[in-house]
Short mmCIF file of C-alpha atoms in Angstrom, two decimals:
data_model
loop_
_atom_site.label_atom_id
_atom_site.label_comp_id
_atom_site.label_asym_id
_atom_site.label_seq_id
_atom_site.Cartn_x
_atom_site.Cartn_y
_atom_site.Cartn_z
CA MET A 11 -22.37 -16.14 -40.11
CA SER A 12 -21.27 -12.66 -38.95
CA ARG A 13 -17.61 -11.83 -38.50
CA SER A 14 -18.12 -11.37 -34.76
CA ALA A 15 -19.66 -14.85 -34.48
CA THR A 16 -16.71 -16.30 -36.39
CA VAL A 17 -14.25 -14.56 -34.07
CA LEU A 18 -16.07 -15.90 -31.03
CA ARG A 19 -16.25 -19.49 -32.28
CA LEU A 20 -12.58 -19.53 -33.19
CA SER A 21 -11.77 -18.23 -29.73
CA LEU A 22 -13.99 -20.86 -28.10
CA ALA A 23 -11.68 -23.49 -29.47
CA ALA A 24 -8.79 -21.82 -27.67
CA LEU A 25 -10.55 -22.43 -24.36
CA ALA A 26 -11.62 -25.97 -25.07
CA VAL A 27 -9.23 -27.33 -22.44
CA THR A 28 -9.93 -25.72 -19.08
CA THR A 29 -8.90 -26.20 -15.50
CA ALA A 30 -11.62 -25.97 -12.86
CA PRO A 31 -10.98 -23.26 -10.27
CA ALA A 32 -10.81 -23.86 -6.57
CA THR A 33 -14.20 -23.87 -4.89
CA ALA A 34 -14.76 -20.73 -2.88
CA VAL A 35 -14.85 -21.56 0.81
CA ALA A 36 -15.36 -18.42 2.85
CA GLN A 37 -14.57 -18.81 6.52
CA GLY A 38 -15.10 -15.38 7.97
CA ASN A 39 -13.35 -13.06 5.53
CA VAL A 40 -10.51 -15.43 4.71
CA LEU A 41 -10.29 -17.44 1.51
CA PRO A 42 -7.85 -20.25 0.76
CA THR A 43 -4.72 -19.43 -1.17
CA PRO A 44 -5.41 -19.59 -4.94
CA VAL A 45 -4.22 -22.83 -6.52
CA ILE A 46 -3.88 -21.64 -10.13
CA ALA A 47 -0.23 -20.87 -10.84
CA VAL A 48 0.98 -18.31 -13.36
CA ASP A 49 2.02 -19.87 -16.67
CA SER A 50 4.74 -17.58 -17.98
CA ALA A 51 4.31 -19.06 -21.47
CA ASP A 52 0.64 -18.05 -21.55
CA PRO A 53 0.16 -14.27 -21.95
CA VAL A 54 -3.42 -14.52 -20.66
CA SER A 55 -2.24 -16.15 -17.45
CA VAL A 56 0.38 -13.43 -17.02
CA LEU A 57 -2.17 -10.66 -17.57
CA VAL A 58 -4.62 -12.19 -15.10
CA SER A 59 -1.84 -12.37 -12.50
CA ARG A 60 -1.50 -8.59 -12.73
CA LEU A 61 -4.90 -8.17 -11.10
CA ASP A 62 -4.38 -7.49 -7.43
CA LEU A 63 -6.89 -7.50 -4.57
CA ALA A 64 -5.33 -4.50 -2.84
CA ARG A 65 -5.44 -2.42 -6.04
CA TYR A 66 -9.01 -3.45 -6.74
CA LYS A 67 -10.07 -2.43 -3.24
CA ALA A 68 -8.16 0.85 -3.51
CA THR A 69 -10.00 1.73 -6.73
CA ILE A 70 -13.36 1.02 -5.10
CA LYS A 71 -12.31 3.10 -2.09
CA GLY A 72 -11.30 5.97 -4.38
CA LEU A 73 -14.76 6.01 -5.95
CA THR A 74 -16.53 5.89 -2.58
CA ASN A 75 -14.70 9.07 -1.55
CA PHE A 76 -17.29 10.86 -3.71
CA GLY A 77 -20.24 9.45 -1.79
CA ASP A 78 -23.09 7.98 -3.81
CA ARG A 79 -22.01 9.88 -6.99
CA ARG A 80 -25.63 10.59 -7.87
CA GLN A 81 -25.95 11.93 -11.42
CA GLY A 82 -26.57 15.65 -11.84
CA THR A 83 -24.45 16.68 -8.84
CA LYS A 84 -21.00 18.12 -8.23
CA ARG A 85 -19.90 14.91 -6.51
CA ASN A 86 -20.79 13.01 -9.69
CA ARG A 87 -18.82 15.47 -11.85
CA ASP A 88 -15.88 15.29 -9.47
CA ALA A 89 -15.93 11.50 -9.71
CA VAL A 90 -15.95 11.71 -13.52
CA ASP A 91 -12.88 13.97 -13.33
CA TRP A 92 -11.17 11.53 -10.95
CA ILE A 93 -11.89 8.56 -13.22
CA GLU A 94 -10.40 10.41 -16.18
CA ALA A 95 -7.27 11.26 -14.19
CA GLN A 96 -6.90 7.63 -13.12
CA LEU A 97 -7.24 6.35 -16.69
CA ARG A 98 -4.59 8.80 -17.87
CA SER A 99 -2.30 7.70 -15.05
CA TYR A 100 -2.59 4.12 -16.35
CA GLY A 101 -1.24 5.20 -19.73
CA CYS A 102 -4.59 5.59 -21.51
CA THR A 103 -3.61 8.22 -24.07
CA ASN A 104 -6.97 8.55 -25.81
CA VAL A 105 -9.35 9.26 -22.92
CA GLU A 106 -12.61 10.79 -24.21
CA ARG A 107 -15.96 11.94 -22.88
CA LEU A 108 -19.43 11.48 -24.26
CA THR A 109 -21.71 14.44 -23.54
CA TYR A 110 -25.49 14.27 -23.50
CA GLU A 111 -28.49 15.97 -21.92
CA TYR A 112 -30.66 14.48 -19.23
CA ASN A 113 -33.87 16.41 -18.63
CA PRO A 114 -36.44 14.15 -16.99
CA PRO A 115 -40.09 15.18 -17.15
CA ALA A 116 -41.49 16.85 -14.06
CA PRO A 117 -43.35 14.43 -11.78
CA THR A 118 -47.08 14.31 -12.35
CA PRO A 119 -48.99 15.67 -9.33
CA ARG A 120 -51.02 13.00 -7.57
CA PRO A 121 -54.67 13.47 -6.66
CA ALA A 122 -55.17 14.25 -2.98
CA GLY A 123 -56.67 10.85 -2.27
CA ALA A 124 -53.81 9.01 -3.92
CA MET A 125 -51.27 11.06 -1.97
CA ALA A 126 -52.99 10.25 1.29
CA GLY A 127 -52.97 6.56 0.41
CA ALA A 128 -49.28 6.68 -0.45
CA MET A 129 -48.48 8.41 2.84
CA ALA A 130 -50.49 5.83 4.77
CA GLY A 131 -48.63 3.03 3.02
CA ALA A 132 -45.29 4.63 3.77
CA MET A 133 -46.17 5.05 7.44
CA ALA A 134 -47.34 1.45 7.64
CA GLY A 135 -44.07 0.30 6.12
CA ALA A 136 -42.08 2.33 8.61
CA ALA A 137 -44.15 0.98 11.49
CA ALA A 138 -43.44 -2.55 10.33
CA GLY A 139 -39.73 -1.88 10.64
CA GLY A 140 -39.00 -1.01 7.00
CA ALA A 141 -38.09 2.35 5.49
CA GLY A 142 -40.99 4.45 4.30
CA GLN A 143 -39.28 4.81 0.93
CA GLN A 144 -39.07 1.07 0.40
CA ARG A 145 -41.71 -1.08 -1.20
CA PRO A 146 -42.47 -4.80 -0.88
CA ALA A 147 -40.60 -6.72 -3.54
CA GLY A 148 -43.56 -8.87 -4.58
CA PRO A 149 -42.92 -12.06 -6.56
CA PRO A 150 -40.29 -11.00 -9.14
CA VAL A 151 -40.99 -12.28 -12.64
CA SER A 152 -38.04 -13.38 -14.77
CA ALA A 153 -37.75 -12.67 -18.49
CA GLY A 154 -38.71 -16.27 -19.10
CA GLY A 155 -41.89 -16.03 -17.04
CA GLY A 156 -40.68 -17.91 -13.95
CA ARG A 157 -41.15 -16.50 -10.45
CA ALA A 158 -38.70 -16.36 -7.59
CA ARG A 159 -39.35 -18.81 -4.80
CA GLY A 160 -38.28 -18.92 -1.18
CA VAL A 161 -37.93 -16.07 1.32
CA ARG A 162 -38.31 -12.56 -0.07
CA THR A 163 -37.63 -9.27 1.72
CA ARG A 164 -38.31 -5.65 0.97
CA THR A 165 -36.42 -3.93 -1.85
CA GLY A 166 -36.47 -0.34 -3.02
CA VAL A 167 -34.49 2.89 -3.07
CA ASN A 168 -33.80 4.73 0.16
CA SER A 169 -34.45 8.46 -0.15
CA ASP A 170 -34.41 9.30 3.56
CA SER A 171 -31.19 11.13 4.46
CA LEU A 172 -31.73 10.48 8.17
CA ARG A 173 -31.24 6.76 7.64
CA GLN A 174 -27.57 7.54 6.99
CA PRO A 175 -26.01 7.84 10.48
CA ASP A 176 -22.67 9.20 9.19
CA ALA A 177 -23.05 13.01 9.29
CA ARG A 178 -20.08 13.56 6.95
CA LEU A 179 -21.50 11.23 4.32
CA ARG A 180 -24.99 12.62 4.80
CA ALA A 181 -23.66 16.12 4.09
CA LEU A 182 -21.67 14.93 1.06
CA ASN A 183 -24.76 13.31 -0.46
CA ALA A 184 -27.09 16.22 0.36
CA GLU A 185 -26.81 18.12 -2.95
CA PRO A 186 -29.84 17.20 -5.09
CA SER A 187 -29.65 16.19 -8.74
CA VAL A 188 -30.47 18.89 -11.30
CA PRO A 189 -31.32 18.42 -15.00
CA GLY A 190 -28.87 19.33 -17.72
CA GLU A 191 -25.61 18.23 -19.28
CA ARG A 192 -24.06 14.90 -18.32
CA GLN A 193 -20.74 13.31 -19.22
CA GLU A 194 -19.23 9.84 -19.07
CA VAL A 195 -15.62 8.79 -19.64
CA TYR A 196 -14.13 6.09 -21.86
CA CYS A 197 -10.77 5.11 -23.28
CA THR A 198 -9.71 2.62 -25.94
CA LYS A 199 -6.96 0.06 -26.40
CA VAL A 200 -6.44 0.24 -30.16
CA GLY A 201 -5.95 -3.08 -31.95
CA SER A 202 -2.77 -3.56 -33.95
CA THR A 203 -4.22 -5.51 -36.90
CA ARG A 204 -8.00 -4.97 -36.61
CA PRO A 205 -8.43 -1.50 -35.10
CA ASP A 206 -11.82 -1.35 -36.85
CA GLU A 207 -13.36 -3.97 -34.50
CA MET A 208 -13.77 -3.83 -30.73
CA TYR A 209 -15.28 -5.23 -27.56
CA ILE A 210 -16.86 -2.85 -25.04
CA ILE A 211 -16.30 -3.36 -21.30
CA GLY A 212 -18.57 -1.33 -19.03
CA GLY A 213 -19.61 -0.47 -15.50
CA HIS A 214 -21.70 2.43 -14.17
CA MET A 215 -20.13 5.02 -11.88
CA ASP A 216 -23.29 6.69 -10.53
CA GLY A 217 -25.28 5.51 -7.53
CA ILE A 218 -28.17 6.36 -5.21
CA GLY A 219 -29.46 5.55 -1.73
CA TRP A 220 -27.47 7.85 0.63
CA GLY A 221 -24.55 5.44 0.96
CA GLU A 222 -21.25 5.22 -0.90
CA ALA A 223 -22.49 3.05 -3.78
CA ALA A 224 -19.54 0.77 -3.04
CA ASN A 225 -21.12 -2.36 -4.50
CA ASP A 226 -23.60 -0.65 -6.85
CA ASP A 227 -21.50 0.07 -8.74
CA ALA A 228 -18.02 1.05 -7.63
CA SER A 229 -17.34 -2.70 -7.62
CA GLY A 230 -18.08 -2.97 -11.35
CA SER A 231 -16.48 0.35 -12.25
CA ALA A 232 -13.27 -0.73 -10.52
CA ILE A 233 -13.19 -3.86 -12.70
CA VAL A 234 -13.40 -1.72 -15.83
CA MET A 235 -10.67 0.59 -14.57
CA GLU A 236 -8.36 -2.23 -13.53
CA LEU A 237 -8.72 -3.90 -16.93
CA ALA A 238 -8.00 -0.55 -18.60
CA ARG A 239 -4.84 -0.31 -16.52
CA ILE A 240 -3.60 -3.74 -17.50
CA PHE A 241 -4.43 -3.55 -21.20
CA SER A 242 -2.97 -0.02 -21.48
CA ASP A 243 0.52 -1.33 -20.79
CA PRO A 244 2.48 -0.58 -24.00
CA ALA A 245 3.92 -4.10 -23.84
CA VAL A 246 0.41 -5.55 -24.25
CA GLN A 247 -0.57 -5.91 -27.90
CA THR A 248 -4.04 -6.89 -29.10
CA ASP A 249 -5.31 -7.64 -32.60
CA ARG A 250 -8.67 -5.99 -31.95
CA SER A 251 -9.61 -2.90 -30.00
CA ILE A 252 -11.15 -2.76 -26.51
CA ARG A 253 -13.15 0.17 -25.16
CA PHE A 254 -13.48 0.75 -21.41
CA VAL A 255 -16.59 2.80 -20.55
CA LEU A 256 -17.73 4.20 -17.20
CA TRP A 257 -21.44 4.83 -17.77
CA ASN A 258 -23.36 7.64 -16.08
CA ASN A 259 -27.10 7.87 -15.38
CA GLU A 260 -27.60 4.11 -15.02
CA GLU A 261 -29.82 4.59 -12.00
CA THR A 262 -32.25 6.82 -13.94
CA GLY A 263 -32.92 4.21 -16.63
CA LEU A 264 -29.63 3.37 -18.39
CA ASN A 265 -29.58 6.87 -19.90
CA GLY A 266 -25.80 7.06 -20.30
CA ALA A 267 -25.62 3.77 -22.18
CA ARG A 268 -28.64 4.73 -24.27
CA ALA A 269 -26.99 8.06 -25.17
CA TYR A 270 -23.86 6.20 -26.25
CA VAL A 271 -25.82 3.90 -28.54
CA GLU A 272 -27.80 6.80 -29.99
CA GLN A 273 -24.70 8.88 -30.71
CA ARG A 274 -22.15 6.23 -31.67
CA ALA A 275 -23.92 3.26 -33.29
CA LYS A 276 -24.14 4.89 -36.71
CA LEU A 277 -20.41 5.70 -36.66
CA GLN A 278 -19.24 2.07 -36.39
CA GLY A 279 -16.41 1.02 -38.67
CA ILE A 280 -16.03 4.41 -40.41
CA GLU A 281 -12.41 5.34 -41.02
CA GLU A 282 -11.76 8.97 -40.06
CA PRO A 283 -9.98 10.61 -41.73
CA LYS A 284 -10.25 8.45 -44.81
CA GLY A 285 -7.07 6.43 -45.37
CA SER A 286 -5.72 7.16 -41.88
CA GLY A 287 -6.26 3.68 -40.47
CA LYS A 288 -8.07 5.30 -37.52
CA PHE A 289 -11.58 4.30 -36.50
CA PRO A 290 -13.13 6.57 -33.85
CA GLU A 291 -15.95 4.04 -33.39
CA PRO A 292 -14.81 0.54 -34.32
CA LYS A 293 -17.43 -2.08 -35.21
CA TRP A 294 -18.94 -3.50 -32.03
CA LEU A 295 -18.26 -7.21 -31.55
CA GLY A 296 -19.66 -7.57 -28.03
CA MET A 297 -20.53 -5.68 -24.85
CA ILE A 298 -19.69 -6.93 -21.34
CA GLN A 299 -21.24 -5.10 -18.37
CA HIS A 300 -20.31 -5.35 -14.67
CA ASP A 301 -22.94 -4.33 -12.12
CA MET A 302 -22.97 -5.24 -8.40
CA MET A 303 -20.14 -7.72 -8.09
CA MET A 304 -19.49 -8.52 -4.43
CA PHE A 305 -22.38 -9.60 -2.19
CA ASP A 306 -23.39 -13.25 -2.50
CA HIS A 307 -24.57 -14.20 0.98
CA GLY A 308 -27.54 -16.24 -0.13
CA MET A 309 -31.30 -16.10 0.36
CA PRO A 310 -32.66 -14.13 3.35
CA ASN A 311 -33.42 -16.14 6.48
CA ALA A 312 -37.03 -16.87 7.36
CA ASP A 313 -37.14 -13.80 9.64
CA GLY A 314 -35.81 -11.55 6.85
CA THR A 315 -32.28 -11.24 8.23
CA MET A 316 -29.19 -12.07 6.18
CA ARG A 317 -26.26 -14.28 7.01
CA LYS A 318 -23.15 -12.23 7.81
CA GLU A 319 -20.75 -14.47 5.96
CA GLN A 320 -20.58 -15.16 2.27
CA ARG A 321 -22.28 -18.39 1.26
CA PRO A 322 -19.92 -21.31 0.42
CA GLU A 323 -21.47 -21.69 -3.06
CA ALA A 324 -20.88 -18.04 -4.03
CA ASP A 325 -20.25 -17.59 -7.76
CA VAL A 326 -20.06 -15.10 -10.62
CA ASN A 327 -23.35 -14.84 -12.52
CA ILE A 328 -22.98 -14.29 -16.28
CA GLU A 329 -26.32 -13.28 -17.83
CA PHE A 330 -27.66 -12.82 -21.34
CA GLN A 331 -31.21 -11.99 -22.45
CA SER A 332 -32.86 -14.98 -24.10
CA SER A 333 -35.61 -12.83 -25.62
CA SER A 334 -33.22 -10.42 -27.37
CA LYS A 335 -32.57 -10.37 -31.11
CA MET A 336 -28.95 -11.38 -30.49
CA ALA A 337 -29.68 -14.11 -27.94
CA LYS A 338 -27.66 -16.80 -29.76
CA GLN A 339 -24.55 -14.63 -30.07
CA SER A 340 -24.96 -13.38 -26.50
CA ALA A 341 -25.23 -16.93 -25.17
CA GLU A 342 -22.03 -17.86 -27.01
CA LEU A 343 -20.23 -14.90 -25.45
CA ALA A 344 -21.56 -15.80 -21.99
CA TRP A 345 -20.40 -19.40 -22.26
CA PHE A 346 -17.07 -18.23 -23.61
CA LEU A 347 -16.49 -16.19 -20.46
CA HIS A 348 -17.67 -19.18 -18.44
CA GLY A 349 -14.81 -21.16 -19.98
CA ALA A 350 -12.38 -18.34 -19.24
CA ASN A 351 -13.48 -18.39 -15.62
CA ALA A 352 -12.95 -22.15 -15.37
CA LYS A 353 -9.39 -21.84 -16.64
CA TYR A 354 -8.18 -18.58 -15.12
CA ALA A 355 -10.26 -17.53 -12.07
CA THR A 356 -8.65 -18.30 -8.74
CA ASP A 357 -11.47 -18.70 -6.24
CA TYR A 358 -15.02 -18.64 -7.59
CA PRO A 359 -16.82 -20.54 -10.36
CA ALA A 360 -19.23 -18.93 -12.82
CA GLN A 361 -22.73 -19.84 -13.92
CA VAL A 362 -24.64 -18.70 -17.00
CA GLY A 363 -28.25 -17.48 -16.89
CA PRO A 364 -30.64 -16.38 -19.68
CA HIS A 365 -32.43 -13.47 -17.97
CA MET A 366 -30.31 -10.30 -18.17
CA THR A 367 -32.26 -7.19 -17.19
CA ASN A 368 -31.96 -3.66 -15.80
CA THR A 369 -28.34 -3.05 -16.67
CA ASP A 370 -26.29 -1.05 -19.18
CA SER A 371 -25.86 -3.95 -21.57
CA GLY A 372 -29.62 -3.74 -22.23
CA PRO A 373 -29.43 -0.97 -24.88
CA PHE A 374 -26.97 -3.15 -26.82
CA GLN A 375 -28.77 -6.51 -26.57
CA ASP A 376 -30.68 -6.29 -29.88
CA LEU A 377 -27.62 -4.99 -31.77
CA ILE A 378 -24.66 -7.14 -30.70
CA ALA A 379 -23.73 -9.93 -28.32
CA ALA A 380 -24.35 -8.39 -24.88
CA ILE A 381 -23.89 -9.91 -21.42
CA SER A 382 -23.75 -8.82 -17.80
CA LEU A 383 -21.65 -10.09 -14.90
CA ARG A 384 -23.22 -9.86 -11.43
CA GLU A 385 -23.04 -11.14 -7.87
CA ASN A 386 -26.54 -12.69 -8.10
CA GLU A 387 -29.29 -13.22 -10.65
CA ARG A 388 -30.65 -9.74 -11.22
CA GLY A 389 -34.33 -10.52 -11.61
CA THR A 390 -35.04 -13.36 -9.21
CA GLN A 391 -32.37 -12.93 -6.53
CA VAL A 392 -31.45 -9.25 -6.23
CA GLY A 393 -35.12 -8.45 -6.81
CA SER A 394 -36.05 -10.74 -3.91
CA GLY A 395 -33.77 -9.02 -1.43
CA TRP A 396 -30.66 -11.18 -1.61
CA ASP A 397 -28.59 -7.98 -1.33
CA PRO A 398 -29.99 -5.88 1.55
CA HIS A 399 -27.50 -3.08 0.77
CA TRP A 400 -28.89 -2.43 -2.71
CA HIS A 401 -29.70 1.30 -2.95
CA GLN A 402 -29.38 1.60 0.83
CA PRO A 403 -27.24 3.69 3.25
CA THR A 404 -25.34 0.50 4.14
CA ASP A 405 -23.77 0.22 0.66
CA LEU A 406 -20.45 1.33 2.15
CA PHE A 407 -16.87 0.23 1.59
CA SER A 408 -16.70 -0.83 5.25
CA THR A 409 -19.71 -3.16 4.85
CA PHE A 410 -17.78 -5.68 2.76
CA GLY A 411 -15.01 -8.10 3.69
CA ASP A 412 -12.20 -9.61 1.66
CA ALA A 413 -14.31 -12.61 0.65
CA ASP A 414 -16.73 -10.15 -0.96
CA PHE A 415 -13.99 -8.13 -2.64
CA LYS A 416 -12.44 -11.35 -3.97
CA LEU A 417 -15.71 -12.23 -5.66
CA GLY A 418 -15.44 -8.97 -7.60
CA LEU A 419 -11.79 -9.64 -8.35
CA ASN A 420 -12.70 -13.07 -9.76
CA ALA A 421 -15.21 -11.41 -12.06
CA ALA A 422 -12.36 -9.19 -13.24
CA GLN A 423 -10.22 -12.28 -13.85
CA THR A 424 -13.07 -13.83 -15.83
CA THR A 425 -13.58 -10.85 -18.13
CA LEU A 426 -9.90 -10.09 -18.53
CA ALA A 427 -9.10 -13.67 -19.53
CA GLY A 428 -12.03 -13.96 -21.92
CA VAL A 429 -11.43 -10.64 -23.64
CA ALA A 430 -7.68 -11.25 -23.84
CA LYS A 431 -8.45 -14.44 -25.76
CA LEU A 432 -11.00 -12.73 -27.99
CA VAL A 433 -8.60 -9.94 -29.02
CA ASN A 434 -5.56 -12.25 -29.17
CA ALA A 435 -3.56 -10.37 -26.54
CA VAL A 436 0.19 -10.98 -26.49
CA LEU A 437 3.10 -9.55 -24.53
CA ARG A 438 5.89 -7.97 -26.52
CA LYS A 439 9.41 -8.51 -25.30
#
């Protein structure tokens, strides 16, 4: 058994006794008062209580000030600078950047006949009431071979600036992406007794679609930043290290996460300088990604419209990839966070699913335990149009209500509690 598996199984025992959270009942944008009280004798409970809805919303709002933060633009670079400044303001003293190149191949010219067919299809889509840049979702296929059932609506990426009615935001998002150097920011809480081992907590800061990328993925990035703030408190001591990473280039194919794996995997567990007790890249024990955390309004209606209010059975989806080389370890990590949710989350339950896909934990899934937290199942639900704001001009801070923001906050509670247990977090007097 690997050391990381041993750590996880020992920690599972610590969560054997759990308290079920209150069921989320969203009436408008108001949720019932949380029923889980702070246990001052339990450092995990105290740390979870330091998460605050207003702060979480403010962090999301801060990211949306940079528009969609599309990679390869000044607004993306400005957002990276802002994230670094925020991390430093939290007390993160070891903020670093990973630099890599992103030079996509030039698009292959289409034959004239194919271009005409594509234009005709786009015009037909627009005439039917959809955006010309969108495509029918089709029957999404899960990693296990199952197909989504029920009502499906169009999904795709909006590339039409005129579908954004806000002239200020349209102007902010107008600069096109250019190839070249990219950067992403991370900082590390260094473990006191096992600085050579760490868990990675991630979210991607770039977006597309001519909106503000509030849900995809300011909502996940804000979770990473809020956890960095809480764990960076000098009074918080952990046995193992935790790295907080804000990935770039997720929307182009997980390129930021792939660059991290390519550059850093071979450096794991190497003490530098020798005898210093410092490990620039501790051994990876697990990776936890957060991507689209807030919109769980259910399946589209029969006419393709969506309900305005959050569905009563809204929950946090914790996914692992059952076909990965580390499926067993990833499932254990997923169920461990499920237990943390049951004991420490205030409003929403969690469910575990075996079909993680299209997210920054993917490049890690054959190397270590890797999971993803989401608002919906990525393959069968998001892919079927359960989130109509995905990659659309409507992915705005103003689109979401407090019930939606609280779903993201409960995901933060889930990860914070689980990781705090895994690294044996304590509060020094």
